[in-house]
Short mmCIF file of C-alpha atoms in Angstrom, two decimals:
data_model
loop_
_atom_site.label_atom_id
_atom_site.label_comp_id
_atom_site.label_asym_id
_atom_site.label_seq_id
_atom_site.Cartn_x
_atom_site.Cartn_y
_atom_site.Cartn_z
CA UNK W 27 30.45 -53.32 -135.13
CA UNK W 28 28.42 -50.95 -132.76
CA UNK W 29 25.49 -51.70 -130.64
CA UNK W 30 22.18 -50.32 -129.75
CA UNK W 31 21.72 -49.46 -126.03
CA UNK W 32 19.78 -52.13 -124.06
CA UNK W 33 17.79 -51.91 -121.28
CA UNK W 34 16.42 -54.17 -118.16
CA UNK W 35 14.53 -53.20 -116.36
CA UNK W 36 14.01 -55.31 -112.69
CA UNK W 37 11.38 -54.00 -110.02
CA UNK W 38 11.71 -55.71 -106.25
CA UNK W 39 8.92 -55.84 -104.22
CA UNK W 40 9.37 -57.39 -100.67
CA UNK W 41 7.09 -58.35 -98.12
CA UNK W 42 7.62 -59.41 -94.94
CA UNK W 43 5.27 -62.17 -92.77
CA UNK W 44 6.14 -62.29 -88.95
CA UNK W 45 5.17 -66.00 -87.46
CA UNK W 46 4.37 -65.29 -84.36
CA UNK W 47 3.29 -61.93 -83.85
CA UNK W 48 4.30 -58.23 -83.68
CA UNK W 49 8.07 -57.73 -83.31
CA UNK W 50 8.84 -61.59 -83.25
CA UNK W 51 12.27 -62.97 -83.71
CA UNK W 52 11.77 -64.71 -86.83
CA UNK W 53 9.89 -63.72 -89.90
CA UNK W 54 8.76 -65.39 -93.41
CA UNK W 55 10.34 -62.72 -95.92
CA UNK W 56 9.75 -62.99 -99.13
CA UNK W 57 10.89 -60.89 -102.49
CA UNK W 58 9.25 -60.95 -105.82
CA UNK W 59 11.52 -59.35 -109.27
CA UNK W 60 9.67 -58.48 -112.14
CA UNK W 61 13.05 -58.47 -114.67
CA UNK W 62 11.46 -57.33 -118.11
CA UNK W 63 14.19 -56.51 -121.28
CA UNK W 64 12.91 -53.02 -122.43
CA UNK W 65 14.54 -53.37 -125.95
CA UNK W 66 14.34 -55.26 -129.43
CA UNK W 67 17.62 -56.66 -128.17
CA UNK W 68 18.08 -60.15 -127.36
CA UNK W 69 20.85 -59.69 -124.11
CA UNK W 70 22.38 -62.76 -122.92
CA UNK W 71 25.01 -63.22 -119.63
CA UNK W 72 23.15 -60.75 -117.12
CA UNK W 73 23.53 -60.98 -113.70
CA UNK W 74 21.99 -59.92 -110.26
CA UNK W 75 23.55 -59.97 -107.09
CA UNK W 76 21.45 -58.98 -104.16
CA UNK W 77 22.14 -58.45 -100.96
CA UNK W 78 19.74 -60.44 -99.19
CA UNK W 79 18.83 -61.38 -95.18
CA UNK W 80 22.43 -62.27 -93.30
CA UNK W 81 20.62 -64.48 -91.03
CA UNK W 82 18.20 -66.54 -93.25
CA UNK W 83 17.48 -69.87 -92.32
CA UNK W 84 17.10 -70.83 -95.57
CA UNK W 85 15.97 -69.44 -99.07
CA UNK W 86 14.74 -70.67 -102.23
CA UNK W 87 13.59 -69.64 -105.66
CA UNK W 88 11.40 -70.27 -108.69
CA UNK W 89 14.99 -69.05 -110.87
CA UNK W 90 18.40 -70.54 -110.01
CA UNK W 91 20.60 -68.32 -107.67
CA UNK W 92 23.86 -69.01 -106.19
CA UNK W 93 25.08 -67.73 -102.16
CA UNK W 94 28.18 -66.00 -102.20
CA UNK W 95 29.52 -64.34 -99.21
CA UNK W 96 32.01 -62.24 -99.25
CA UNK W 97 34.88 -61.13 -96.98
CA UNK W 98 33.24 -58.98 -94.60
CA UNK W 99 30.95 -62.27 -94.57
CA UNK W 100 27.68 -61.18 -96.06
CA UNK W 101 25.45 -63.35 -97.97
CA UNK W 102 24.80 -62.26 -101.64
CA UNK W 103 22.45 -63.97 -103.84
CA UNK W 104 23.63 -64.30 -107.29
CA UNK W 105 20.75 -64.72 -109.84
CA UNK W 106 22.04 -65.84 -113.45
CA UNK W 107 19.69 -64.16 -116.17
CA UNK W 108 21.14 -66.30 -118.90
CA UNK W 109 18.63 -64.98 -122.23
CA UNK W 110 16.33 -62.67 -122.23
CA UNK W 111 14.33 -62.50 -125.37
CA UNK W 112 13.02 -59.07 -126.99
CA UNK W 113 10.51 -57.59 -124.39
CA UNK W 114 10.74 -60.48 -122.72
CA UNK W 115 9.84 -60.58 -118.72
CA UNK W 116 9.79 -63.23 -115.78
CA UNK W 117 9.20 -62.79 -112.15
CA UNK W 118 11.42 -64.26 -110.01
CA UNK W 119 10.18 -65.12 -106.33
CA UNK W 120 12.82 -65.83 -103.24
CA UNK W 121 11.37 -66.34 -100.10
CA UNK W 122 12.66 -67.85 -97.02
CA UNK W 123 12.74 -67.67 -92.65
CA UNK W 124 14.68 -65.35 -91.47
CA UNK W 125 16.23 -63.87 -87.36
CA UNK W 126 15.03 -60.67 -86.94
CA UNK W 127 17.04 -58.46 -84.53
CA UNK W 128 19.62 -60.43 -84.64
CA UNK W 129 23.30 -58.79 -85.38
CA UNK W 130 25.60 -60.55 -88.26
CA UNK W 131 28.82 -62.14 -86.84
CA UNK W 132 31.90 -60.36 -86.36
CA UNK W 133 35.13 -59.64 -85.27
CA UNK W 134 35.28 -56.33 -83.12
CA UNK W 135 38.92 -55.52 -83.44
CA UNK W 136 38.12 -55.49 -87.17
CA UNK W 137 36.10 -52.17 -86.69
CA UNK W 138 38.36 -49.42 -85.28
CA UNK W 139 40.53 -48.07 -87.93
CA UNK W 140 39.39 -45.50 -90.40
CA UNK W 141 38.03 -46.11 -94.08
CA UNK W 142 36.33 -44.48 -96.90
CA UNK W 143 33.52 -42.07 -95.64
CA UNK W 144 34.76 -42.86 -91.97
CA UNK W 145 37.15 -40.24 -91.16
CA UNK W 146 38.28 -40.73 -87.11
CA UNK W 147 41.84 -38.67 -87.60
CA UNK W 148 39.65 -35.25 -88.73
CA UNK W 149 39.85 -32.91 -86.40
CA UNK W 150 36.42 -32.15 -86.35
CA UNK W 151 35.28 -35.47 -85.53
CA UNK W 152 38.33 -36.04 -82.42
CA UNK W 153 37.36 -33.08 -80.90
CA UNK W 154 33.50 -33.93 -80.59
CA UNK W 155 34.09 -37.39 -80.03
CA UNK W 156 36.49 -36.71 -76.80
CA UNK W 157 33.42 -34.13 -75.83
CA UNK W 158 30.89 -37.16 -75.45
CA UNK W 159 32.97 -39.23 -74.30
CA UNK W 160 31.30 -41.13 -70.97
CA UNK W 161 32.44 -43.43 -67.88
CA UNK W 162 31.77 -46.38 -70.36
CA UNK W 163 31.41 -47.92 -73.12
CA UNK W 164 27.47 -48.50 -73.37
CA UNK W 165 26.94 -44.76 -71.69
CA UNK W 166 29.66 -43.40 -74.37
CA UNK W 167 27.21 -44.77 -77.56
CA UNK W 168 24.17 -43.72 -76.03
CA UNK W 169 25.33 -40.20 -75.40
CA UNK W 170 26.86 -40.02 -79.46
CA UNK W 171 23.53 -41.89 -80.90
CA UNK W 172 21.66 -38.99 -79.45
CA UNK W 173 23.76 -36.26 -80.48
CA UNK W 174 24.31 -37.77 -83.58
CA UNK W 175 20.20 -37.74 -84.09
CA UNK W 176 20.13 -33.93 -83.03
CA UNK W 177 23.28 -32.88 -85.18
CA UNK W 178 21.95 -34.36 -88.75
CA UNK W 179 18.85 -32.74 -89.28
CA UNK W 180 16.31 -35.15 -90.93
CA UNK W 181 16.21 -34.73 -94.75
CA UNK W 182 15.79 -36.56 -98.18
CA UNK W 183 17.60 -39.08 -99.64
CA UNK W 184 20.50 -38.78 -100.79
CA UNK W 185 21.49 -40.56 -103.41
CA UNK W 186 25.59 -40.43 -103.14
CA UNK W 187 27.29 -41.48 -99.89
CA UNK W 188 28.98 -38.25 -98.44
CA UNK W 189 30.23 -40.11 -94.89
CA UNK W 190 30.93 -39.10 -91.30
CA UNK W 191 32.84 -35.95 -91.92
CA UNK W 192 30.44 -34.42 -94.39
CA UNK W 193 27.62 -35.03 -91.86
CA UNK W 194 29.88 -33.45 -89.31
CA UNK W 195 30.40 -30.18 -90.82
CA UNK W 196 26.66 -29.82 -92.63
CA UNK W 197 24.40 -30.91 -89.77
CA UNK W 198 22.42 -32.68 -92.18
CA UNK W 199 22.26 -36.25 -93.58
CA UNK W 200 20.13 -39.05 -94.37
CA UNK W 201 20.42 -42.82 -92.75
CA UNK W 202 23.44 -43.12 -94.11
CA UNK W 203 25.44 -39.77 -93.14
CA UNK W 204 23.93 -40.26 -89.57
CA UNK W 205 25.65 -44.10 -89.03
CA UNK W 206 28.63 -42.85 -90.74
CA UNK W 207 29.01 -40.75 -87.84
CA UNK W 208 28.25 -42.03 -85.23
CA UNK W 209 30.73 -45.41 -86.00
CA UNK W 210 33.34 -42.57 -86.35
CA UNK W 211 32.54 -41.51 -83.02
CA UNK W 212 32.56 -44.62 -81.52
CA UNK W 213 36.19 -45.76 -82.74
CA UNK W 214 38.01 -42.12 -82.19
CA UNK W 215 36.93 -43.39 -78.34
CA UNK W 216 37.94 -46.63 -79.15
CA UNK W 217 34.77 -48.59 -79.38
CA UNK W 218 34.45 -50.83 -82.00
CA UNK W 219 31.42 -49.81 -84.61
CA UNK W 220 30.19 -50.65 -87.90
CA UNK W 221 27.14 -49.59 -90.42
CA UNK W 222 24.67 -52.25 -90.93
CA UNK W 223 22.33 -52.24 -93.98
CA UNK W 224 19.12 -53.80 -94.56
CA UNK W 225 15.36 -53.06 -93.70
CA UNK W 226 13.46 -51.89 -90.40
CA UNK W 227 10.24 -54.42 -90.59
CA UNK W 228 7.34 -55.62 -89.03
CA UNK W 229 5.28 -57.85 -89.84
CA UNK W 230 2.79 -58.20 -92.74
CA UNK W 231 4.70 -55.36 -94.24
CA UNK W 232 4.81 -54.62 -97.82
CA UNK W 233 8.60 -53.24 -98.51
CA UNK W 234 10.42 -51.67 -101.92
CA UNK W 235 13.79 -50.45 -102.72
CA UNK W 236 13.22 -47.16 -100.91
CA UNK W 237 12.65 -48.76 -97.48
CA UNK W 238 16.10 -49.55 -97.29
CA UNK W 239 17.83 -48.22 -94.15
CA UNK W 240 20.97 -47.99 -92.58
CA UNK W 241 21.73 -47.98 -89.13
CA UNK W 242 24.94 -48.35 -86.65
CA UNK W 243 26.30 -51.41 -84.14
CA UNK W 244 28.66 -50.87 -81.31
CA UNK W 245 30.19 -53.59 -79.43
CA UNK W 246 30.38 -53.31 -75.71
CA UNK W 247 32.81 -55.71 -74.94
CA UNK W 248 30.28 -59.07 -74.99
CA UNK W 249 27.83 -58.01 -77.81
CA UNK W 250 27.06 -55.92 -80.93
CA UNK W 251 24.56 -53.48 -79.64
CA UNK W 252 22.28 -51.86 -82.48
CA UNK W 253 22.20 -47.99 -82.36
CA UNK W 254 19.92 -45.71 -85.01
CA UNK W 255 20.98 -42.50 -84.71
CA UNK W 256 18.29 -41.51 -87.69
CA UNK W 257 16.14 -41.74 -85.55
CA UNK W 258 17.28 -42.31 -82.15
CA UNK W 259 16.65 -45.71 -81.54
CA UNK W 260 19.14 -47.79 -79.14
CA UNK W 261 19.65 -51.33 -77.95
CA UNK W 262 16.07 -52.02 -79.59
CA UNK W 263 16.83 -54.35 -82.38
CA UNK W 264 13.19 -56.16 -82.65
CA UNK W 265 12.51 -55.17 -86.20
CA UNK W 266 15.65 -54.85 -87.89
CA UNK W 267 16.56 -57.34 -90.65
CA UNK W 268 20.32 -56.99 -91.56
CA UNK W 269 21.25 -57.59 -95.62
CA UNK W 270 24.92 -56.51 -95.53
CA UNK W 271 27.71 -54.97 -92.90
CA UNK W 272 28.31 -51.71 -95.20
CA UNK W 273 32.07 -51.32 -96.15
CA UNK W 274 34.14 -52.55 -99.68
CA UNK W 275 32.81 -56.26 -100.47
CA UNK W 276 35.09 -58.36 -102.26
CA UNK W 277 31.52 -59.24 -104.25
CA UNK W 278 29.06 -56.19 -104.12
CA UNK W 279 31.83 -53.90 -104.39
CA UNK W 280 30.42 -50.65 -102.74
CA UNK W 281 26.71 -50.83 -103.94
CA UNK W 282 24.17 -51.70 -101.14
CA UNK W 283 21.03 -53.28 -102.47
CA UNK W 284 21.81 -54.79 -105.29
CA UNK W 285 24.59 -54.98 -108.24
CA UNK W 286 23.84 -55.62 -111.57
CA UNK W 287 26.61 -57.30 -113.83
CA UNK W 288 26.19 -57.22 -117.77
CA UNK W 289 27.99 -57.40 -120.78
CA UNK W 290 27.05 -54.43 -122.40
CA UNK W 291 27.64 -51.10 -120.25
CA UNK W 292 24.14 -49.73 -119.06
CA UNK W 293 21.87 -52.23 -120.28
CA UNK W 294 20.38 -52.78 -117.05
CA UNK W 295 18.26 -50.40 -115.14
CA UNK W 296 16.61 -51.36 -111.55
CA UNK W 297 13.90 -49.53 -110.17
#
């Protein structure tokens, strides 16, 4: 028996109410999914898991969704499709309060070793990182954050992760490249970092997929300490919403948004 290719396709618009003024600490977020079957295909057992806000009060839906979190203790939103009839649609809303600024939990001595696209034994990265190296810890990240911002030239998207070492030999690098390397930095001096995911809001903001941004924590000893070497900002968290710690999760895998789970290879696409 063969099968006809089926699409989904799911659009995520998310806007963002602050309630109680510019840059205030907790926010009214809420995301609407248009999920519309393309095909003539009826296509049952679809899933969505979305990374959504780490430090939501609490969320709720029009559609049934389940909260997963995973090992590196992120909250992902799993949204059961169940049957989606020929050219069928639905919008799904999910809405809830959420901490703004506010870092997720976690263990610092679980942040110093190396791992996919964080390379601290390459020589490139050792021999810089020794080179900013200050007299301590906060002075150390401030001094990498702002190389790292002059050393990765601005520049589109890019669509596959390259990591810290890429960014270290091509000067260049999106959001991604840029937090890479400046958490590989930080731990070749022995400072515990991490890459956060999520979105940089304010409020009454209107927010799609391509808002999505990744930036960098450090921990100084008593707290994570945000650090955006895109763009140079430091120990300024007001507006940043975290949706995941970046790194292999034991339910989203390696995707960052979102992850789409289907019976039949392909036959969901998310714009």
């Amino acid at each position: 028996m063969s099968f006809m290719p089926v699409k989904i396709t799911i659009f995520l618009l998310v806007l963002f109410f602050s309630t109680s003024g510019m840059f205030a600490k907790e926010h009214r977020v809420r995301m609407m999914l248009s999920v519309r079957n393309k095909t003539a295909k009826l296509v049952k057992g679809s899933q969505l898991i979305l990374a959504g806000p780490i430090n939501a009060k609490k969320m709720k839906s029009n559609h049934p969704f389940e909260i997963v979190t995973d090992d590196l203790g992120n909250k992902c939103y799993r949204f059961d499709f169940g049957y989606f009839p020929p050219f069928g649609s639905k919008v799904i809303t999910f809405e809830g309060r959420v901490e703004v600024g506010k870092s997720p939990p976690g263990d610092p001595a679980d942040y110093l070793g190396a791992e996919r696209f964080i390379e601290v034994k390459a020589p490139e990265i050792v021999k810089k990182a020794r080179q900013l190296k200050r007299k301590s810890v906060f002075k150390t990240a401030k001094s990498i954050c702002a190389w790292t911002k002059s050393h990765t030239r601005a520049g589109q998207y890019i669509k596959r992760q390259r990591g810290a070492l890429w960014a270290m030999k091509k000067g260049k690098g999106d959001c991604t490249e840029a937090a890479c390397l400046f958490v590989a930095l930080c731990r070749v001096n022995k400072i515990p970092a991490r890459v956060i995911g999520g979105w940089a809001v304010d409020r009454n903001e209107t927010l799609g997929f391509y808002a999505y941004h990744n930036w960098a924590e450090f921990h100084d000893g008593s707290r994570w300490v945000l650090a955006d070497p895109s763009d140079g900002t430091f120990d300024k968290p007001d507006v940043y919403m975290a949706t995941r710690i970046v790194g292999k999760s034991s339910v989203m895998d390696r995707y960052h948004r979102f992850k789409v789970i289907s019976p039949i290879a392909g036959a969901i696409v998310v714009k």
